[in-house]
Coordinates of C-alpha atoms and ligand atoms in Angstrom, one line a residue:
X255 CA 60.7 5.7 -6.4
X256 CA 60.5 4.9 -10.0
X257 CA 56.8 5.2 -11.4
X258 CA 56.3 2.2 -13.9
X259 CA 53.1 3.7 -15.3
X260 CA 54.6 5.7 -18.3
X261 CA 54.5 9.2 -19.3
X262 CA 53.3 9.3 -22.6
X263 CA 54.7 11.6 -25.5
X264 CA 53.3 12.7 -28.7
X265 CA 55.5 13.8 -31.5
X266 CA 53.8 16.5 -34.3
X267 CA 56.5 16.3 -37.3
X268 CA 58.9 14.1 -37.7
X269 CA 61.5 15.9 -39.6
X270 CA 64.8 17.1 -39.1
X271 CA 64.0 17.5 -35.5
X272 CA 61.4 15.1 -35.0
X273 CA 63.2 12.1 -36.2
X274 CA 66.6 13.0 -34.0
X275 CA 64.1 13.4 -31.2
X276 CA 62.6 10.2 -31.7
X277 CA 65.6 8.6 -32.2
X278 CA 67.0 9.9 -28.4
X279 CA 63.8 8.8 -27.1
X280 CA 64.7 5.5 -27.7
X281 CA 68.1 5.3 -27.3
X282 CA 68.1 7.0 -23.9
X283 CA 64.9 5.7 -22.7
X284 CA 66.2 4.1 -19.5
X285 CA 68.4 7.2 -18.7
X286 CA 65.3 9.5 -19.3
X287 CA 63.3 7.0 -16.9
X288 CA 65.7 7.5 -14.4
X289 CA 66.5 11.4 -14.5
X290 CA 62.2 11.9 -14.6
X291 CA 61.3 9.3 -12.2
X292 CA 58.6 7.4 -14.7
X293 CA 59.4 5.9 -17.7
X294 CA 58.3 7.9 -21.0
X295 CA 56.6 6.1 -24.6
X296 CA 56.8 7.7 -27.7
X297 CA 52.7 7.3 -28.2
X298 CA 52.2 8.2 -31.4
X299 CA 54.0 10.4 -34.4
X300 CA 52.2 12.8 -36.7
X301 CA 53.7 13.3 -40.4
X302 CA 52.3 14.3 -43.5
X303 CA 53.6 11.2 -45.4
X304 CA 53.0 8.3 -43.8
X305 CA 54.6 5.4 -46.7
X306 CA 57.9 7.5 -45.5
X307 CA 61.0 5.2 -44.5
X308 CA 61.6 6.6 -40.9
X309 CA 64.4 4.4 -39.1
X310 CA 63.4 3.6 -35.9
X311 CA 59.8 4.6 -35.8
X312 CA 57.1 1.5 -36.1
X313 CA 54.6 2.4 -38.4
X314 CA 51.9 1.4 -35.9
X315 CA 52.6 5.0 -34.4
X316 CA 52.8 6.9 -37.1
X317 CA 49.4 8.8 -37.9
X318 CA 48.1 11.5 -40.4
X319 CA 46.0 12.5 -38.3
X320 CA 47.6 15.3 -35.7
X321 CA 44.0 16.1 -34.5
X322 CA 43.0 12.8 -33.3
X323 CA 46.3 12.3 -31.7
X324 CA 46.4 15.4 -29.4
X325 CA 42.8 14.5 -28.5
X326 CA 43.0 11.2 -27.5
X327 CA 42.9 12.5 -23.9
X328 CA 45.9 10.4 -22.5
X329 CA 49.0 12.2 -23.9
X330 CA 50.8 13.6 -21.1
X331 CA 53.4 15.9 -23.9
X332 CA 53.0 16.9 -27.2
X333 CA 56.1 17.6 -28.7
X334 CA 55.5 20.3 -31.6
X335 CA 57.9 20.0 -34.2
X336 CA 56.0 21.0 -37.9
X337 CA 56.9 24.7 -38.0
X338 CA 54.4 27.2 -39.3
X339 CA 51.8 29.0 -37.7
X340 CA 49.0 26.6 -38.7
X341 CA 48.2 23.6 -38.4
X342 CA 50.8 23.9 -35.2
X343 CA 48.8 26.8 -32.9
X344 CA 45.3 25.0 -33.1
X345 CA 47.6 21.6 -32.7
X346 CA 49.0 23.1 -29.7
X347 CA 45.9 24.5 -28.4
X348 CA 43.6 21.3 -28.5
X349 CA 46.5 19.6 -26.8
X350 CA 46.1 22.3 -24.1
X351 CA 42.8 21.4 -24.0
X352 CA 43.0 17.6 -24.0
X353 CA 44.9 17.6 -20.8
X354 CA 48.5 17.8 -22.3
X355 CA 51.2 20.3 -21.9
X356 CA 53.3 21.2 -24.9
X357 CA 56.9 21.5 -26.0
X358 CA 57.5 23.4 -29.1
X359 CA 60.8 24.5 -31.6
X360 CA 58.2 27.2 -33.5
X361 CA 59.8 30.2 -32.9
X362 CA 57.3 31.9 -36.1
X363 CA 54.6 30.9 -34.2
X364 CA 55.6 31.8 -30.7
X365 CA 57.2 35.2 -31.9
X366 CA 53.4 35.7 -33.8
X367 CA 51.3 33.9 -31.1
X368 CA 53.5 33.7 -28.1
X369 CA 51.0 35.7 -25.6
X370 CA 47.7 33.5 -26.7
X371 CA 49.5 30.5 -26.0
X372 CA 50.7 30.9 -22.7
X373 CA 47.6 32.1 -22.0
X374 CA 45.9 29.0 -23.5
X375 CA 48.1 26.9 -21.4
X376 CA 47.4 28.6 -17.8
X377 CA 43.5 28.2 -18.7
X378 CA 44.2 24.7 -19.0
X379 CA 47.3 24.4 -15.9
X380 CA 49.4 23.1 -19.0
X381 CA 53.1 23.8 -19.3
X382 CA 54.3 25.4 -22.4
X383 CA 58.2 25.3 -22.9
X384 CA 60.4 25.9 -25.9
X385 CA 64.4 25.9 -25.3
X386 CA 64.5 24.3 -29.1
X387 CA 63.2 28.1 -30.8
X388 CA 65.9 30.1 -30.0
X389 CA 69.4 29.6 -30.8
X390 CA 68.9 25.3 -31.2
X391 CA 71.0 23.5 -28.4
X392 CA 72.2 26.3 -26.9
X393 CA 70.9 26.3 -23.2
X394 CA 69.4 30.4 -22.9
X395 CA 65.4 30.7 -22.8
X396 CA 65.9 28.6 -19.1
X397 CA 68.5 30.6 -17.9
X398 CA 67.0 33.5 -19.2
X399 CA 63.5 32.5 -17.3
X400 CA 64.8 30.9 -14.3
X401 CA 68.8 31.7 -13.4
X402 CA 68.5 35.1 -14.4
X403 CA 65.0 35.9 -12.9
X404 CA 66.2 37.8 -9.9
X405 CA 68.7 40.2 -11.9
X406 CA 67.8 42.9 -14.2
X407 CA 68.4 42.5 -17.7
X408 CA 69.6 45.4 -19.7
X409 CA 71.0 43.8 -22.9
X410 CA 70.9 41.1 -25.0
X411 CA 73.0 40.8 -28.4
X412 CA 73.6 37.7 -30.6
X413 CA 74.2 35.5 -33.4
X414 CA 70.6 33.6 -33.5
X415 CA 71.1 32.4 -37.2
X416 CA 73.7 29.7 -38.1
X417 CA 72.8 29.7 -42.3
X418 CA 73.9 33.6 -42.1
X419 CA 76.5 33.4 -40.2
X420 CA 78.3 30.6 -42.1
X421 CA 77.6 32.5 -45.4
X422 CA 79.3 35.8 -43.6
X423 CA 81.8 34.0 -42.0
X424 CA 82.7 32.5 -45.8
X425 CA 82.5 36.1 -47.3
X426 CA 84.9 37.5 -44.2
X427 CA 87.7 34.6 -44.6
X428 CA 87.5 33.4 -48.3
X429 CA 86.6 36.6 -49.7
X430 CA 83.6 35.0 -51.7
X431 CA 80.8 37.3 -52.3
X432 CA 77.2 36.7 -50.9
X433 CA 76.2 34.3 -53.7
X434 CA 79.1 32.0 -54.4
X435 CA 78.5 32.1 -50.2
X436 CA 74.8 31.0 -50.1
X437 CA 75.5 28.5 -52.9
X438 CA 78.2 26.6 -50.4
X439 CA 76.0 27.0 -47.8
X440 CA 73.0 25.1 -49.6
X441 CA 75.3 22.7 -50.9
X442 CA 76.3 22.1 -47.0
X443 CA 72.7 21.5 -45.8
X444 CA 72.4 24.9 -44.3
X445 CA 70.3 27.0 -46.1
X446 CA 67.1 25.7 -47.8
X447 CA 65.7 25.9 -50.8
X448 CA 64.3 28.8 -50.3
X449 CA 66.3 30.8 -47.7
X450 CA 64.3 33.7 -47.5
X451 CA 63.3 33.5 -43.9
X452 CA 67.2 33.1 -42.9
X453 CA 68.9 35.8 -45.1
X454 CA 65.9 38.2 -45.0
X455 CA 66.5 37.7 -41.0
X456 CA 62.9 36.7 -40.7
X457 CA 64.4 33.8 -38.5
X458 CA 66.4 35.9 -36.4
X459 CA 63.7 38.6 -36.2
X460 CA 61.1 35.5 -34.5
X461 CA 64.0 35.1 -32.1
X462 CA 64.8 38.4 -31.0
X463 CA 61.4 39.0 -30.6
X464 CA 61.3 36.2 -27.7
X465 CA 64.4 37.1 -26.1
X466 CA 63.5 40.6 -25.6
X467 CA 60.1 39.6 -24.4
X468 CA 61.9 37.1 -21.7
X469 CA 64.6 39.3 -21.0
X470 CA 62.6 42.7 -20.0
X471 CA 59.3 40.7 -19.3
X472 CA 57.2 42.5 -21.5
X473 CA 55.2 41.6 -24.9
X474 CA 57.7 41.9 -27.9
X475 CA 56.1 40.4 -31.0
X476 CA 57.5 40.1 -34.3
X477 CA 56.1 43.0 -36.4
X478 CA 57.6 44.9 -33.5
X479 CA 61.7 43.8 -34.5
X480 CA 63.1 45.8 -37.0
X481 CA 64.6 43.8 -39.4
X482 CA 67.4 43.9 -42.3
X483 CA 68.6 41.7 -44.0
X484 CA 71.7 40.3 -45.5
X485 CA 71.7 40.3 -49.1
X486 CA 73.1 43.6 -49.5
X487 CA 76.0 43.0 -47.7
X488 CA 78.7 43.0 -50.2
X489 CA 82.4 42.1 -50.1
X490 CA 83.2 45.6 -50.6
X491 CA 81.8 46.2 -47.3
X492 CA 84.0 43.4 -45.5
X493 CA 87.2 45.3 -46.8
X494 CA 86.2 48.4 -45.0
X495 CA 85.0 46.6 -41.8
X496 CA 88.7 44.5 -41.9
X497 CA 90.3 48.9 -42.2
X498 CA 88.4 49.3 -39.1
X499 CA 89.5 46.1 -37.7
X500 CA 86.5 44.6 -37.8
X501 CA 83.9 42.1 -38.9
X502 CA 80.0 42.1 -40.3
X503 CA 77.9 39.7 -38.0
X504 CA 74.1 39.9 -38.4
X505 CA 73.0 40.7 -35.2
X506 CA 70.0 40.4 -33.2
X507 CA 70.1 43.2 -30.4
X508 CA 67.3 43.4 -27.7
X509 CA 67.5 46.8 -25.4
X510 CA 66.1 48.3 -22.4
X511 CA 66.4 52.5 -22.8
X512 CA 68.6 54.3 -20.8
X513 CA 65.4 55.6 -18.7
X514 CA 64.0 52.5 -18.1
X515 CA 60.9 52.8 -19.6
X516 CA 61.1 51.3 -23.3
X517 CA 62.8 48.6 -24.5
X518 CA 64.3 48.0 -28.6
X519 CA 64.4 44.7 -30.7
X520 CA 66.1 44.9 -34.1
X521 CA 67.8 42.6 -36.2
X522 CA 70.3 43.8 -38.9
X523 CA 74.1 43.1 -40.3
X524 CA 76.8 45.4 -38.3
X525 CA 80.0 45.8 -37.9
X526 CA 81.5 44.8 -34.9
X527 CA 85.4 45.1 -33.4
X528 CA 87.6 41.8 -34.2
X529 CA 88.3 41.9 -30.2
X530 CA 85.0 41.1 -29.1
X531 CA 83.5 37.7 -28.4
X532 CA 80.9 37.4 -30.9
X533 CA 83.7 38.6 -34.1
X534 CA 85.1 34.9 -33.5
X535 CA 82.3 33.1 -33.7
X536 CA 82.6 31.3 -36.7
X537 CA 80.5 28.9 -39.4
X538 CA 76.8 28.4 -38.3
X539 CA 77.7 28.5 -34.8
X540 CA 75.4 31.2 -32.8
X541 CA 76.3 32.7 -29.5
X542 CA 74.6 35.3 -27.4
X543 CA 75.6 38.2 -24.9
X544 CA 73.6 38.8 -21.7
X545 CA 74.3 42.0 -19.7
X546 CA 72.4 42.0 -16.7
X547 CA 72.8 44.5 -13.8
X548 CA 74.2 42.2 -11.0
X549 CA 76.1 39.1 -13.0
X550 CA 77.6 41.0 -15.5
X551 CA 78.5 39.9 -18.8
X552 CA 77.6 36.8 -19.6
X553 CA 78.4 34.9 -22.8
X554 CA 76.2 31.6 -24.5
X555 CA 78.0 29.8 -27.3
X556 CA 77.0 26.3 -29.6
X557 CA 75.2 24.5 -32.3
X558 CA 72.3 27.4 -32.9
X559 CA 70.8 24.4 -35.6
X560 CA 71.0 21.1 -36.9
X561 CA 68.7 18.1 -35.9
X562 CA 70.1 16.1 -33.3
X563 CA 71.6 19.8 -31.8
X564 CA 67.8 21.2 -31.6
X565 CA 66.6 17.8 -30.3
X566 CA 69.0 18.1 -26.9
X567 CA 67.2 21.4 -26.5
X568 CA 63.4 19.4 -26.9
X569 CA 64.5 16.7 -24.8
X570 CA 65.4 19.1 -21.9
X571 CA 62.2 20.6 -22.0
X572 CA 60.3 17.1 -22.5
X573 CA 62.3 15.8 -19.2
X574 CA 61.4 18.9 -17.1
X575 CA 57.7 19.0 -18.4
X576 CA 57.5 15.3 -16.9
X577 CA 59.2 16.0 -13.8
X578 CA 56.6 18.9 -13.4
X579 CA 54.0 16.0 -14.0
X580 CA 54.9 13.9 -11.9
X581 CA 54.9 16.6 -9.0
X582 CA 51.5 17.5 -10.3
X583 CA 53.5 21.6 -11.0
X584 CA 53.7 23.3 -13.5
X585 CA 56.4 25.7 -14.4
X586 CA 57.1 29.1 -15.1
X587 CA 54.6 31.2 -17.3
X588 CA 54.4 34.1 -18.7
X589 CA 56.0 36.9 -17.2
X590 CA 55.1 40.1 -18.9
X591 CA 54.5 42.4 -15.7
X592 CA 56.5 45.2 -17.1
X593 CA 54.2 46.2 -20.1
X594 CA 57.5 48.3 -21.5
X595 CA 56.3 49.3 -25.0
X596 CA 58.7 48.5 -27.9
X597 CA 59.9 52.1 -29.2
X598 CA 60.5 52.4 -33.0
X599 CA 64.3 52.2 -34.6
X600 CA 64.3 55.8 -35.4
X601 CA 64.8 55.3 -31.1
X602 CA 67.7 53.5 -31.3
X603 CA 71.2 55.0 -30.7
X604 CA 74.9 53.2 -32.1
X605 CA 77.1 54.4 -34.4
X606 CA 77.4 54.1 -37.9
X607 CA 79.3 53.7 -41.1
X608 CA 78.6 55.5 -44.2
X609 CA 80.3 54.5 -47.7
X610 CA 79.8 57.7 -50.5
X611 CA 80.5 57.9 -53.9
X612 CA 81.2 62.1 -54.0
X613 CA 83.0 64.2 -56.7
X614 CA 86.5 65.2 -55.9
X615 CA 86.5 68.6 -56.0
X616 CA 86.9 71.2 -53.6
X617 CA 84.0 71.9 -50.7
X618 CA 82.9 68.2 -51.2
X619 CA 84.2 67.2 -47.6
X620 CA 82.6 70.8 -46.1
X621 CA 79.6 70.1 -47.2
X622 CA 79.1 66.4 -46.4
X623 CA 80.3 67.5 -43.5
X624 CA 77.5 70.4 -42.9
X625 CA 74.8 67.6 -43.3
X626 CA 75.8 66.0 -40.5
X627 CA 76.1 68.5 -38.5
X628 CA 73.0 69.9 -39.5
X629 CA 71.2 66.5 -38.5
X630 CA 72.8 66.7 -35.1
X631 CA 75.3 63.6 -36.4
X632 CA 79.0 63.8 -35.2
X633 CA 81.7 62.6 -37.7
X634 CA 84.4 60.3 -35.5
X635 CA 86.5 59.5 -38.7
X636 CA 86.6 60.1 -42.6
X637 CA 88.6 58.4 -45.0
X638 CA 88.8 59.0 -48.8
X639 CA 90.2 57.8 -51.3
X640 CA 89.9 59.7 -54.7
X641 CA 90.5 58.7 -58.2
X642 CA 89.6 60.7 -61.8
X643 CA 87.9 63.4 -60.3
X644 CA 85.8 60.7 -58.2
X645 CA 86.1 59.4 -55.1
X646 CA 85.3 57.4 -52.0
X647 CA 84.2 58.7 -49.0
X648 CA 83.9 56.5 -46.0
X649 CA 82.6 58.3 -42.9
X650 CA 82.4 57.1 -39.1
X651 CA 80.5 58.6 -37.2
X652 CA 79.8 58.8 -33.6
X653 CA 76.7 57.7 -31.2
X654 CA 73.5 59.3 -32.9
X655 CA 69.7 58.3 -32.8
X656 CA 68.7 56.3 -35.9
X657 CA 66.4 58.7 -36.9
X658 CA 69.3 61.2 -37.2
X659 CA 71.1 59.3 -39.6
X660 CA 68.6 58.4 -41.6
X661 CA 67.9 62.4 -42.6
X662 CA 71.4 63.2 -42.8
X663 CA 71.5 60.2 -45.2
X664 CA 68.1 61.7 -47.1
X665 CA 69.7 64.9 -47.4
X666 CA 73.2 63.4 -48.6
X667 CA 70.8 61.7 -51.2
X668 CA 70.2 64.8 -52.5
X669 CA 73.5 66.8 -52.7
X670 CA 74.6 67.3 -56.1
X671 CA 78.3 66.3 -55.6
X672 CA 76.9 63.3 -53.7
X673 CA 77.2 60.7 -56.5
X674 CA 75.6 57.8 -54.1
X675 CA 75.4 56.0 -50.9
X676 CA 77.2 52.6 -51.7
X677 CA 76.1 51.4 -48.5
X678 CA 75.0 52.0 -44.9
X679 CA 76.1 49.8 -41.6
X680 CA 75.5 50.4 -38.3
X681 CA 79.0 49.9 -35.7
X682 CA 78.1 47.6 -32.5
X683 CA 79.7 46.3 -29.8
X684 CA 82.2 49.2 -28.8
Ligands
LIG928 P1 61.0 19.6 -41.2 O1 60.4 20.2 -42.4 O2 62.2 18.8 -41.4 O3 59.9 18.6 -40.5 C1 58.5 18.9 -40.4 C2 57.8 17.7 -40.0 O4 56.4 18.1 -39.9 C3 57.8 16.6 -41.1 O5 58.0 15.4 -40.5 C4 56.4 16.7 -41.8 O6 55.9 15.5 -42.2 C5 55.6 17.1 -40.6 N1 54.4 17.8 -41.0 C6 54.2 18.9 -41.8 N2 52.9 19.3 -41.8 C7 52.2 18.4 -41.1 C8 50.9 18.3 -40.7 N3 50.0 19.1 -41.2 N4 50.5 17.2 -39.9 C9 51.4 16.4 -39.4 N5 52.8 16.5 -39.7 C10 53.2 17.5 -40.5 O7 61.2 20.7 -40.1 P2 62.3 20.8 -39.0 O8 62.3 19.5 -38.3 O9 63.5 21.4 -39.6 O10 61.7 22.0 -38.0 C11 60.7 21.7 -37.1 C12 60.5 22.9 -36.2 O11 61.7 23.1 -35.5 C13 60.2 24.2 -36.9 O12 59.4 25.0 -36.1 C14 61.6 24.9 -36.9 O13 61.6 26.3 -37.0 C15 62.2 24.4 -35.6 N6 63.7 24.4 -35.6 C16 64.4 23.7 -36.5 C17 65.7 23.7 -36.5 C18 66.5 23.0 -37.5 O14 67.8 23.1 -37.4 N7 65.9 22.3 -38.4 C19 66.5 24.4 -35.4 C20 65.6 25.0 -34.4 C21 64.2 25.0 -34.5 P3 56.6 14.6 -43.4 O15 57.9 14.1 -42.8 O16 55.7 13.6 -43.7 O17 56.9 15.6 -44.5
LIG929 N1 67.5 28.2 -40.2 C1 67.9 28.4 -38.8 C2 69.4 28.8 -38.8 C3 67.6 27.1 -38.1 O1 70.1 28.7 -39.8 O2 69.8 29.1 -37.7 C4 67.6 27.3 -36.6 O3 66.6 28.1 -36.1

């Protein structure tokens, strides 16, 4: 039985999302009507500018006012799509408290603000769902929540940023270095203006933060990822990863310990084998790796940006808010039952790839070597290449706690024959 009183949606931003969004609303309205049971309005749409040309939108719903709309007591979803921390959480809360339940793409604010929220939302028996936040149109925060709830997670590792991974995937195949990479990418529409929050994997860092926190059903907030960016990564360092046969990806890697009883988040360029999945994954696509104790591996792969991508992943959520309306439900909420706590990176154990500049003389290599050891790191390889009394050192080592390396590299710092460290990378995916 169709319902022909309408469900009634209100859309905060109307941007690159908001106006693709928009756009499907109308376009799909009958199919929408028909997969929810009710037909849904656009009610209203917030902006900043409202003498904006938006095709599509009649200016009779467009509003400057955010407040007023989320307060006007007969939204049924508000559809957050402004970004930022505020105005968006006290948006997102008075909608909460004006009877609405929220769908949202901010994955800054609900890496930040993520616990407050859902709590916000039970308080008021609101729904609070945001496919959109992590990895765009990619289908994963559902299946991580509801397909996967009955299996244990012990892994998650991705490409969460598409403006990186094109301007890596440019330095891998074209052998541009990391400017001449960013510049195509901005000319492309990938990056922004100011792409701080992409290379310096603040982006990525928001998203592994709500993956892991899904995943091992605990509280993982931002200032708990570590996070590296990747500026640094030169093309220097895509000529030793191709020796190794392999690629630099920037990674986002959420794990449970081997005991069970912490969990790691961390974001960070690594090299990772040309054989597995995520090596191909190519342009500003993103993809991400589930293991989980009974299915196995499991593999997620698509647009990770883009407006009228990141609008399928809103629209999913939008229809199964509704459908939980209309059955007077709600869905999932938080799950954070486990309480893991998020150990430090000087936890975290991979292997690693160290590039020195050393004098070529004899007892260089033994005494390199004796750091290591000394630090409890095992070398797996060494290569060097010497020139004019210099020469290049490029050591592989095996599994070792972070904190390990990092005082074998303090000490190598400070060996006189030790020229410099041209560059660090961790090895994932083996
Ligand atoms: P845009 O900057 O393109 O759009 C933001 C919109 O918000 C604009 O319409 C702007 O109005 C409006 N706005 C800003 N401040 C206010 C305010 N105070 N009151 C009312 N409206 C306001 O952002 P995007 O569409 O790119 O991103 C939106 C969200 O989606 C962000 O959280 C982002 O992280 C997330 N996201 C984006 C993806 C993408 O590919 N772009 C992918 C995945 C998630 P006006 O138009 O007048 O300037
Ligand atoms: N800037 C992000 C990216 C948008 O490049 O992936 C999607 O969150």
């Amino acid at each position: 039985m169709m319902r022909t009183r309408p469900l009634k949606v209100a859309l905060l931003g109307c941007g690159v999302v908001g106006s693709e969004v928009a756009r499907i609303m109308t376009t799909h309205a009958d199919d929408l009507a028909a997969r929810i049971g009710a037909p849904v309005e656009l009610a209203g749409v917030a902006v900043r500018r409202p003498d904006k040309v938006r095709a599509g939108i009649p200016a009779e719903l467009l509003t400057t006012d955010a407040t007023a709309l989320v307060k006007r007591g007969d939204i049924d979803v508000v559809v957050e799509v402004i970004g930022g921390i505020e105005p968006a959480r006290t948006l997102i809360t008075t909608a909460f408290e004006h009877g609405a339940s929220v769908v949202s793409a901010n994955k800054a604010l609900l890496a930040q603000d993520g616990a407050s929220l859902y709590a916000a939302a039970e308080q008021h028996g609101q729904d609070l769902y945001y496919e959109a936040a992590v990895a765009g149109a990619i289908p994963l925060i559902r299946p991580l929540r509801e397909s996967l709830a009955g299996d244990k997670i012990n892994r998650v590792m991705g490409i969460v940023n598409g403006t990186t991974n094109f301007i890596l995937d440019k330095m891998d195949t074209s052998g541009a270095g990391y400017s001449e990479a960013l510049d195509e990418a901005t000319a492309l529409g990938y990056a922004e203006a100011d792409p701080t929050a992409d290379v310096e994997a603040f982006d990525a860092a928001a998203k592994a933060a709500i993956l892991a926190g899904i995943a091992f059903h605990t509280r993982v907030r931002l200032d708990d990822v570590y996070r590296e960016g990747m500026t640094e990564v030169t093309a220097a360092d895509f000529a030793s990863a191709k020796q190794m046969g392999c690629t630099i990806k920037l990674l986002a890697i959420c794990e449970r310990a081997a005991d069970g009883e912490s969990v790691t988040a961390r974001v960070h360029p690594a090299m990772i084998p040309l054989s597995h999945p995520l090596a191909s994954v190519r342009e500003a696509y993103n993809a991400v790796f589930v293991e989980a104790e009974a299915a196995g591996r499991l593999m997620f792969y698509g647009p990770g940006a883009g407006g009228s991508p990141t609008a399928s992943a809103v629209l999913g959520d939008i229809v199964a808010v509704c459908r939980n309306r209309l059955n007077e439900a709600t869905g999932p909420g938080e799950s954070a039952y486990t309480q893991l706590p998020v150990s430090p990176m000087g936890d975290v154990v991979t292997r690693y790839h160290i590039s020195l500049d050393v004098a070529d003389k004899p007892g260089v290599l033994a005494q390199v070597a004796t750091v290591f050891a000394e630090h409890g790191v095992s070398i797996d390889t060494v290569r060097q290449q010497g020139k004019d009394g210099e020469a290049s050192l490029v050591v592989v080592t095996h599994r070792a706690p972070d904190a390990a390396l990092s005082g074998t590299v303090e000490a190598l710092r400070k060996l006189d024959t030790v020229r410099g460290v041209a560059s660090i990378m961790r090895v994932e995916g083996e």
